[in-house]
CSV table of C-alpha atoms in Angstrom, one decimal:
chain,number,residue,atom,x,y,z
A,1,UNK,CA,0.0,0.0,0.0
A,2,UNK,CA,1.1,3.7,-0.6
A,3,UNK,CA,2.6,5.4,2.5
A,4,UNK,CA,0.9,8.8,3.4
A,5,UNK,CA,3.9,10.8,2.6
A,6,UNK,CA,3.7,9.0,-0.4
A,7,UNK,CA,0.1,10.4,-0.8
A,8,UNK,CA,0.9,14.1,0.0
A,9,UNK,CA,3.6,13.9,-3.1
A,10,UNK,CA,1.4,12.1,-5.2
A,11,UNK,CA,-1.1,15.8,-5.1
A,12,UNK,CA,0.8,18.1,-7.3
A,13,UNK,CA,0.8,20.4,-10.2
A,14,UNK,CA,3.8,21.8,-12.6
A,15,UNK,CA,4.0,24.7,-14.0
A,16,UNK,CA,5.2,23.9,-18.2
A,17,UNK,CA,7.3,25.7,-19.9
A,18,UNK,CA,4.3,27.3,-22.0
A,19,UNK,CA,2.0,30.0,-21.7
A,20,UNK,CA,-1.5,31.4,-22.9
A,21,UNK,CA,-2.4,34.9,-21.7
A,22,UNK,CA,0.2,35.0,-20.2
A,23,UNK,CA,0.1,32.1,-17.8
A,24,UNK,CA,1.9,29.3,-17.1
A,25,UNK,CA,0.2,26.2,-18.3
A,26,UNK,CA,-0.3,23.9,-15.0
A,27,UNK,CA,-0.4,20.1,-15.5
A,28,UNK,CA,-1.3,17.4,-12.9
A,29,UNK,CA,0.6,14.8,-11.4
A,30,UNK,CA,1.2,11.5,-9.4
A,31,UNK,CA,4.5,10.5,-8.1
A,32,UNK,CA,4.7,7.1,-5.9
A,33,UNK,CA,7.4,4.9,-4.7
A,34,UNK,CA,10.7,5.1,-5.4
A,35,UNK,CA,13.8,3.6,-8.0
A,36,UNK,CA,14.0,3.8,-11.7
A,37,UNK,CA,11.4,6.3,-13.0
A,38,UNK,CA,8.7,5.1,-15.1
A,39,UNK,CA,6.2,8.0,-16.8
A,40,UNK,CA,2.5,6.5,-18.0
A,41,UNK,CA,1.3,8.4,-20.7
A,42,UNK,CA,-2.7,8.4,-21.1
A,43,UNK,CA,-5.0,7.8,-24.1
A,44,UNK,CA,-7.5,10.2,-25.4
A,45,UNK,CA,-10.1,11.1,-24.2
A,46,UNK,CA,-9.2,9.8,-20.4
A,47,UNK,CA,-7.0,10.9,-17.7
A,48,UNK,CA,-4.0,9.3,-16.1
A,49,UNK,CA,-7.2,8.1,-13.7
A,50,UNK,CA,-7.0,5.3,-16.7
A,51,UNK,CA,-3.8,3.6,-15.0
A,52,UNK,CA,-5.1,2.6,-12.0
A,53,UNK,CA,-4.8,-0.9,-12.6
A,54,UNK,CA,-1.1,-0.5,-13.6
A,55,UNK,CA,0.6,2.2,-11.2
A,56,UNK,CA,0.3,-0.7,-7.8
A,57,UNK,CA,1.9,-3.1,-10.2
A,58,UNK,CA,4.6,-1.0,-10.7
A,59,UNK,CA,5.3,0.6,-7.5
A,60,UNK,CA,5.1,-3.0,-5.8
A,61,UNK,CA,7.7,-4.0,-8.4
A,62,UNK,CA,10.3,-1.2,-6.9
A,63,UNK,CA,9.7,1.4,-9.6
A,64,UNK,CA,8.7,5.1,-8.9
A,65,UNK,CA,5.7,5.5,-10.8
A,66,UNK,CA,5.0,9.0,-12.7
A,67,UNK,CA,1.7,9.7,-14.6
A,68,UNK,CA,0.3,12.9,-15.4
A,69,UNK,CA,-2.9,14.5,-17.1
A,70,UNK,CA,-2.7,15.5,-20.2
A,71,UNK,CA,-3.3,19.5,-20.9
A,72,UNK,CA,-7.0,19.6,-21.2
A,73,UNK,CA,-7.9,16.6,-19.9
A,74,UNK,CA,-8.2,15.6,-16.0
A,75,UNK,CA,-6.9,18.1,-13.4
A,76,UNK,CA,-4.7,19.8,-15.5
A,77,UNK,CA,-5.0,22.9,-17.2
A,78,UNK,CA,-7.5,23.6,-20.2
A,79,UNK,CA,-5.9,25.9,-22.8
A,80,UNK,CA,-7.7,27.1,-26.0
A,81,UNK,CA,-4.8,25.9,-27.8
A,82,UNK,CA,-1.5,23.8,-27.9
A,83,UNK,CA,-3.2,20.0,-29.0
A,84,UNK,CA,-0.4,18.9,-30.7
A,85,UNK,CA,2.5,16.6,-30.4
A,86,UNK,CA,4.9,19.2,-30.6
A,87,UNK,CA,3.5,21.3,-27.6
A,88,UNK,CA,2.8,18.0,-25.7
A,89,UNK,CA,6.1,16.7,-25.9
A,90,UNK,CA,7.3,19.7,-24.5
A,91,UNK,CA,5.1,19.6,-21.9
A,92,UNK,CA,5.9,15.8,-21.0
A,93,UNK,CA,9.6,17.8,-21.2
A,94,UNK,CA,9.0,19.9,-18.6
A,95,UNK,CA,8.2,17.3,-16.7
A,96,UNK,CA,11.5,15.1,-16.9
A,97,UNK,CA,12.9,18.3,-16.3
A,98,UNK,CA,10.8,19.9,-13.6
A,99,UNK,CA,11.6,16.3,-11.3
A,100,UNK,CA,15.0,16.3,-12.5
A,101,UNK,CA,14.7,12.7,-14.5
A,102,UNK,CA,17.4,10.4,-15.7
A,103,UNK,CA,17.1,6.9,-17.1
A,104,UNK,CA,13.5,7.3,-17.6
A,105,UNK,CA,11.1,4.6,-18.8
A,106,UNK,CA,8.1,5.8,-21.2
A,107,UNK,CA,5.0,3.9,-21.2
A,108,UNK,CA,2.7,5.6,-24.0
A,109,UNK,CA,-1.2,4.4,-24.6
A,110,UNK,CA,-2.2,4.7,-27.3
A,111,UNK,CA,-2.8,8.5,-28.1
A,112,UNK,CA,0.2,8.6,-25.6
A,113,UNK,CA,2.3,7.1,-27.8
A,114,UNK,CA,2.6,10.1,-29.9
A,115,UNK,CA,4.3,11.9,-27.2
A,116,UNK,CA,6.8,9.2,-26.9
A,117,UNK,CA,7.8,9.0,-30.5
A,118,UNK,CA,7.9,13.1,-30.6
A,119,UNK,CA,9.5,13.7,-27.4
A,120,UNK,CA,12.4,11.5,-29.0
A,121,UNK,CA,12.2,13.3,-32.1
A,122,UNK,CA,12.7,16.2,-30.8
A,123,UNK,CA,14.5,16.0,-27.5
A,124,UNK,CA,16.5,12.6,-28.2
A,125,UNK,CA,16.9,9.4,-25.7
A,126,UNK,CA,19.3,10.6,-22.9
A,127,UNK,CA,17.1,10.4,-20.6
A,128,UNK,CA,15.5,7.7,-21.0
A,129,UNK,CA,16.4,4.0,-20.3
A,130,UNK,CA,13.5,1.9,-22.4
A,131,UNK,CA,10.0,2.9,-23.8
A,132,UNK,CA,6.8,0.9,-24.4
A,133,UNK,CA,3.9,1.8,-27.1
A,134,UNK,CA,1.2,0.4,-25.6
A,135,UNK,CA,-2.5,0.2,-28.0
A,136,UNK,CA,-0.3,3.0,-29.6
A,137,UNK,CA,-1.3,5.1,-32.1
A,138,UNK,CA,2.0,5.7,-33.4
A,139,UNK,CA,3.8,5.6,-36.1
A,140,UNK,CA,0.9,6.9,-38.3
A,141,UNK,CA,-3.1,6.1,-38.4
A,142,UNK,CA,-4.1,7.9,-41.3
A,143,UNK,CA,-4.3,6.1,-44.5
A,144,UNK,CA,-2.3,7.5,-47.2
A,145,UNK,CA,-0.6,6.4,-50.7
A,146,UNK,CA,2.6,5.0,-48.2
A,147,UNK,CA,0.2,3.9,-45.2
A,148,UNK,CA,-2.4,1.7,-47.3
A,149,UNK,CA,-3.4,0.3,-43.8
A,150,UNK,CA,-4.3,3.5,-42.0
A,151,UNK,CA,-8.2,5.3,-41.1
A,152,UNK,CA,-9.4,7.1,-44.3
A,153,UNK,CA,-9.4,10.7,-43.0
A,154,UNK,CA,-13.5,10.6,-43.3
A,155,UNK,CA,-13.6,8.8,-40.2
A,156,UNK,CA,-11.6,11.3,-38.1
A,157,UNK,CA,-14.4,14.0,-39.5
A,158,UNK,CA,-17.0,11.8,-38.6
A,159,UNK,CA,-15.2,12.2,-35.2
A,160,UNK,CA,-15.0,15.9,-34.7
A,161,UNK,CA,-18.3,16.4,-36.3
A,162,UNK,CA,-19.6,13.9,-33.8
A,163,UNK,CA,-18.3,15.4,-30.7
A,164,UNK,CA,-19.4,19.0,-32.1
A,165,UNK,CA,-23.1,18.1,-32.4
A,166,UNK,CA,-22.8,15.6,-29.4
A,167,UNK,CA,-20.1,15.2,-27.4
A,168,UNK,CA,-21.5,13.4,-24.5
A,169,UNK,CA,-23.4,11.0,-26.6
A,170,UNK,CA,-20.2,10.2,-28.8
A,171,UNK,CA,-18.1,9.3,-25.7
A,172,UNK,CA,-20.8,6.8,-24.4
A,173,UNK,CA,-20.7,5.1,-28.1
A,174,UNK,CA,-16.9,5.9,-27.8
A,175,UNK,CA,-16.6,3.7,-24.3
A,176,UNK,CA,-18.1,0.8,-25.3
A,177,UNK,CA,-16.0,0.7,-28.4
A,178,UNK,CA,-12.8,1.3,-26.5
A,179,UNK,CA,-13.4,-2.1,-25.0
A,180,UNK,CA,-15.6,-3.9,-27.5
A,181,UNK,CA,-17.8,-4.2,-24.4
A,182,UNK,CA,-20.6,-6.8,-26.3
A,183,UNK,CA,-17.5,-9.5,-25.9
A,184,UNK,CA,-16.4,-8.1,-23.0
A,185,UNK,CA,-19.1,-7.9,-20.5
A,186,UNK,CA,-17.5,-9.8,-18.3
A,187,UNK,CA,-14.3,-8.7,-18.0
A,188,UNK,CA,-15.6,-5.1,-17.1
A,189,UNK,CA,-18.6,-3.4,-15.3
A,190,UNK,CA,-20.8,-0.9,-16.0
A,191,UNK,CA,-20.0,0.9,-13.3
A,192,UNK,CA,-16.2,0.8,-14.9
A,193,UNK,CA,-17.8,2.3,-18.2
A,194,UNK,CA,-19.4,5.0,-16.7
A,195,UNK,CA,-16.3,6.1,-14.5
A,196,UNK,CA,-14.4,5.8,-17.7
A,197,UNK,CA,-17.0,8.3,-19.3
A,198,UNK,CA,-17.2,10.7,-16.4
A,199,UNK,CA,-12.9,11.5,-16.9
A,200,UNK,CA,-13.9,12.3,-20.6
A,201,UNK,CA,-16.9,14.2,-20.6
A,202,UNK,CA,-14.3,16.4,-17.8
A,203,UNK,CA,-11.9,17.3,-20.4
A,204,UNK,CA,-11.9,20.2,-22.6
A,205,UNK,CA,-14.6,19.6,-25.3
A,206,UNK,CA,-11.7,22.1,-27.3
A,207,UNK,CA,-9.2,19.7,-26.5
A,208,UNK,CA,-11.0,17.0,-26.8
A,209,UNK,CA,-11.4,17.7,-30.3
A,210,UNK,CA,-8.2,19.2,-31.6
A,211,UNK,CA,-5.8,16.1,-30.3
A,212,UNK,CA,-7.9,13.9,-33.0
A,213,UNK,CA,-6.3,15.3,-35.8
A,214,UNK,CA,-3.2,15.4,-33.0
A,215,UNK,CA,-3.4,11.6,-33.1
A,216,UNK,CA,-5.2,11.0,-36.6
A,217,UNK,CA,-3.0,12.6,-38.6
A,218,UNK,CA,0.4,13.0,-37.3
A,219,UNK,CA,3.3,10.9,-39.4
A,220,UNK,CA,5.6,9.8,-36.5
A,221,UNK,CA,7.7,7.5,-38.5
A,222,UNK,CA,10.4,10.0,-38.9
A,223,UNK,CA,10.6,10.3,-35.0
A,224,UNK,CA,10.3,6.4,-34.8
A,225,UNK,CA,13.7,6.4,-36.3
A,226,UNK,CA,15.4,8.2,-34.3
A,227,UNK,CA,14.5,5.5,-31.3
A,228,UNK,CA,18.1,3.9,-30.4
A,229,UNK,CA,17.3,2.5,-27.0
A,230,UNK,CA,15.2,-0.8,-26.2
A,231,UNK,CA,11.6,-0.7,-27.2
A,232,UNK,CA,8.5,-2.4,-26.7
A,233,UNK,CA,5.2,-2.7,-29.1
A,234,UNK,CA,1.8,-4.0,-27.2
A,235,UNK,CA,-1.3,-4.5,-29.0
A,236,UNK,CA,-4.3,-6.4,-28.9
A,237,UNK,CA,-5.5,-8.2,-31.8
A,238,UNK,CA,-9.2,-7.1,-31.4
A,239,UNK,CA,-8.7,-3.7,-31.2
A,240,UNK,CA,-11.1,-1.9,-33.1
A,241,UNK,CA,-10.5,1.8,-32.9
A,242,UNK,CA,-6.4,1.6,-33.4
A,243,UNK,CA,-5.3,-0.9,-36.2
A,244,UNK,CA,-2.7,-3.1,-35.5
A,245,UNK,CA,-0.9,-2.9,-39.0
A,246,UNK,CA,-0.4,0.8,-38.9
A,247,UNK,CA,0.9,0.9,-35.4
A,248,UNK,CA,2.0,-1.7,-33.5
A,249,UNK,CA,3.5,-3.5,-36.7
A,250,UNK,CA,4.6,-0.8,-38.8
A,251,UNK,CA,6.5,0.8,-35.6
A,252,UNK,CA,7.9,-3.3,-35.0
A,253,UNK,CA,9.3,-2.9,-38.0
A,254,UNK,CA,11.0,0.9,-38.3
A,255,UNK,CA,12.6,0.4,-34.6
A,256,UNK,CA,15.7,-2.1,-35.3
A,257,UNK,CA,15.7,-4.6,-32.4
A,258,UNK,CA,12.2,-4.3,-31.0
A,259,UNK,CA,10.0,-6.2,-28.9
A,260,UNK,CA,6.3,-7.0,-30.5
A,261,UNK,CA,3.7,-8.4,-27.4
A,262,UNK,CA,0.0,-8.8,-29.2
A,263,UNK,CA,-2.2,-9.9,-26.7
A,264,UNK,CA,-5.0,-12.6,-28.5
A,265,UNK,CA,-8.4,-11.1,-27.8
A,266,UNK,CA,-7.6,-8.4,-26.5
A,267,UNK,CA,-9.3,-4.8,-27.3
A,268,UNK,CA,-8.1,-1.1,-27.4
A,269,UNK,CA,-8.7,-0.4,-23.9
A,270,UNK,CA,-7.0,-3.3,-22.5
A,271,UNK,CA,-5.4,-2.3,-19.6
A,272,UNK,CA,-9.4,-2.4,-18.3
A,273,UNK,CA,-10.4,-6.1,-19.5
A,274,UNK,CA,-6.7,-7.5,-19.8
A,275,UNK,CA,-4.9,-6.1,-17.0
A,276,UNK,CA,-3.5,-9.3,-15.3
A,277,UNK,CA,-1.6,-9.8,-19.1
A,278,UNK,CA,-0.7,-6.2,-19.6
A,279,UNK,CA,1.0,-6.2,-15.9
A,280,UNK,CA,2.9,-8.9,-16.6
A,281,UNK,CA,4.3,-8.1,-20.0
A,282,UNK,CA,5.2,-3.8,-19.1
A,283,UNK,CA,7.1,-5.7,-15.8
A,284,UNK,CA,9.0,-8.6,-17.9
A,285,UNK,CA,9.7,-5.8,-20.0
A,286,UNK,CA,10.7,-3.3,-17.1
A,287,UNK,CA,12.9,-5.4,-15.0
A,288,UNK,CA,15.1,-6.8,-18.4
C-alpha cells in the first residue's frame, strides 16, 4: 500500500514551460514509490485516472511510478490551444525536467504514444532508459498512398463532427467501443464504463477535439527512427479503434531490435479487460 507521505507527493501540479495569456500552463501529477522512474502516458479522451490498474503493479515492483494528465484533460490545465505533439512533448519535457529525471522509462497508450515518439524526435533518448507503445497510435493512423493500412481521413471527420453536435453522446458510443464491451461484458462493469465516461466528458470539449487530428494525422515515423534505446510494441488483436498494422506492426518494423507483445483477444482499452496480461508483459519488459 502507498505510504501517506507518499500520498501528499502524489497531489501536485507543474508549471510547463508554455503559456497562454500569459500564464503558465499547469499540468497534474502523481509520483509514488521510489527507483528507476517510469512516466504513464494516457489515451485520449481519459486521464491518467485510466492507469489505475497498472501504477500498484509497478510501484510493488520497486519502480517510482509517474503519470500525469494530459493538458485539457483531467486536473490539468484547459488551454484554448496547444493540442499537438509538438506542444505536448514539450510539456511531457517539462516534466523530466521539472523532477530532474534520468534513465527514464516511457510507457505511451495509445494517443500517448505520440508523445513518446515526438518527445524523442525532438528531445532525443538521454534520458530515458526503455519505452513501451502500448494500443499505440503511433507511427501513423491515417491512411495515405505510403500507409495503405491506415483510417481514411472521413472517419476522423465523422469524429469531430460527432463530438461537435454531441459530445456526450459520442463518448458513451466511444466507451463501449474502447473495449468492445458486447465481448467483454464480463471482464468489465458498468460501473467501470461510466467512471471511464465521467474523466472524458471532464476534459476540454476544445481539446477534446483538436488532439484527434493530434493523433489521426500526425506521421511519426520519422521520429520512430530516431528510437536507439530498447523498445517495446503491445497490442491487442481485437482492437477496433487503433489498427494493428499501422501501429504496432509498422513501428515493429522501423525500430531495429524491437519487442512485439500482441495480446490474443484483447481490445483497445485493454489495460481495463486484460490487466493481469498487460501487468505482466510492461514488468517482464521493465525489470530486463
Amino acid at each position: 500500500m502507498f505510504t501517506f507521505n507518499e500520498y501528499l507527493r502524489s497531489l501536485r501540479h507543474f508549471n510547463t514551460t508554455s503559456k497562454e495569456r500569459n500564464e503558465y500552463i499547469n499540468l497534474y501529477y502523481e509520483d509514488y514509490g521510489a527507483g528507476q522512474p517510469v512516466i504513464l502516458i494516457h489515451g485520449w479522451p481519459l486521464s491518467s485516472a485510466m492507469w489505475e490498474y497498472q501504477k500498484q503493479a509497478i510501484v510493488e515492483a520497486g519502480f517510482r511510478c509517474i503519470s500525469y494528465d494530459r493538458r485539457g484533460f483531467g486536473k490539468s490545465d484547459k488551454p484554448w490551444n496547444g493540442y499537438d505533439y509538438d506542444c505536448m512533448a514539450q510539456d511531457l519535457n517539462d516534466l523530466i525536467t521539472a523532477l530532474h529525471l534520468d534513465e527514464v522509462i516511457l510507457i505511451g497508450f495509445s494517443m500517448g504514444g505520440g508523445e513518446v515518439a515526438r518527445y524523442i524526435g525532438n528531445y532525443g533518448t538521454s534520458k530515458l532508459s526503455k519505452v513501451v507503445f502500448l494500443s499505440s497510435i503511433a507511427p501513423f493512423m491515417l491512411k495515405t498512398d505510403d500507409n495503405p493500412d491506415g483510417v481514411p481521413a472521413e472517419t476522423f471527420e465523422e469524429f469531430k463532427d460527432a463530438i461537435k453536435n454531441d459530445r456526450l453522446g459520442f463518448l458513451d458510443d466511444f466507451g463501449k467501443n474502447f473495449v468492445n464491451y458486447d465481448e467483454n461484458e464480463d471482464c468489465i462493469s458498468k460501473a467501470q464504463l461510466h467512471y471511464n465516461w465521467t474523466i472524458a466528458a471532464g476534459a476540454s470539449p476544445k481539446g477534446t477535439l483538436d488532439c484527434i487530428d493530434a493523433f489521426g494525422k500526425t506521421d511519426l515515423r520519422e521520429d520512430l527512427n530516431k528510437i536507439d534505446i530498447p523498445t517495446l510494441f503491445v497490442h491487442g488483436d481485437a482492437d477496433q479503434v487503433v489498427p494493428i498494422k499501422p501501429t504496432a506492426k509498422q513501428g515493429h518494423s522501423i525500430v531495429k531490435d524491437s519487442e512485439l507483445q500482441i495480446i490474443k483477444g484483447a481490445p483497445h482499452g485493454c489495460v481495463f479487460t486484460h490487466a493481469n496480461d498487460v501487468n505482466e508483459i510492461l514488468l517482464t519488459f521493465l525489470n530486463k
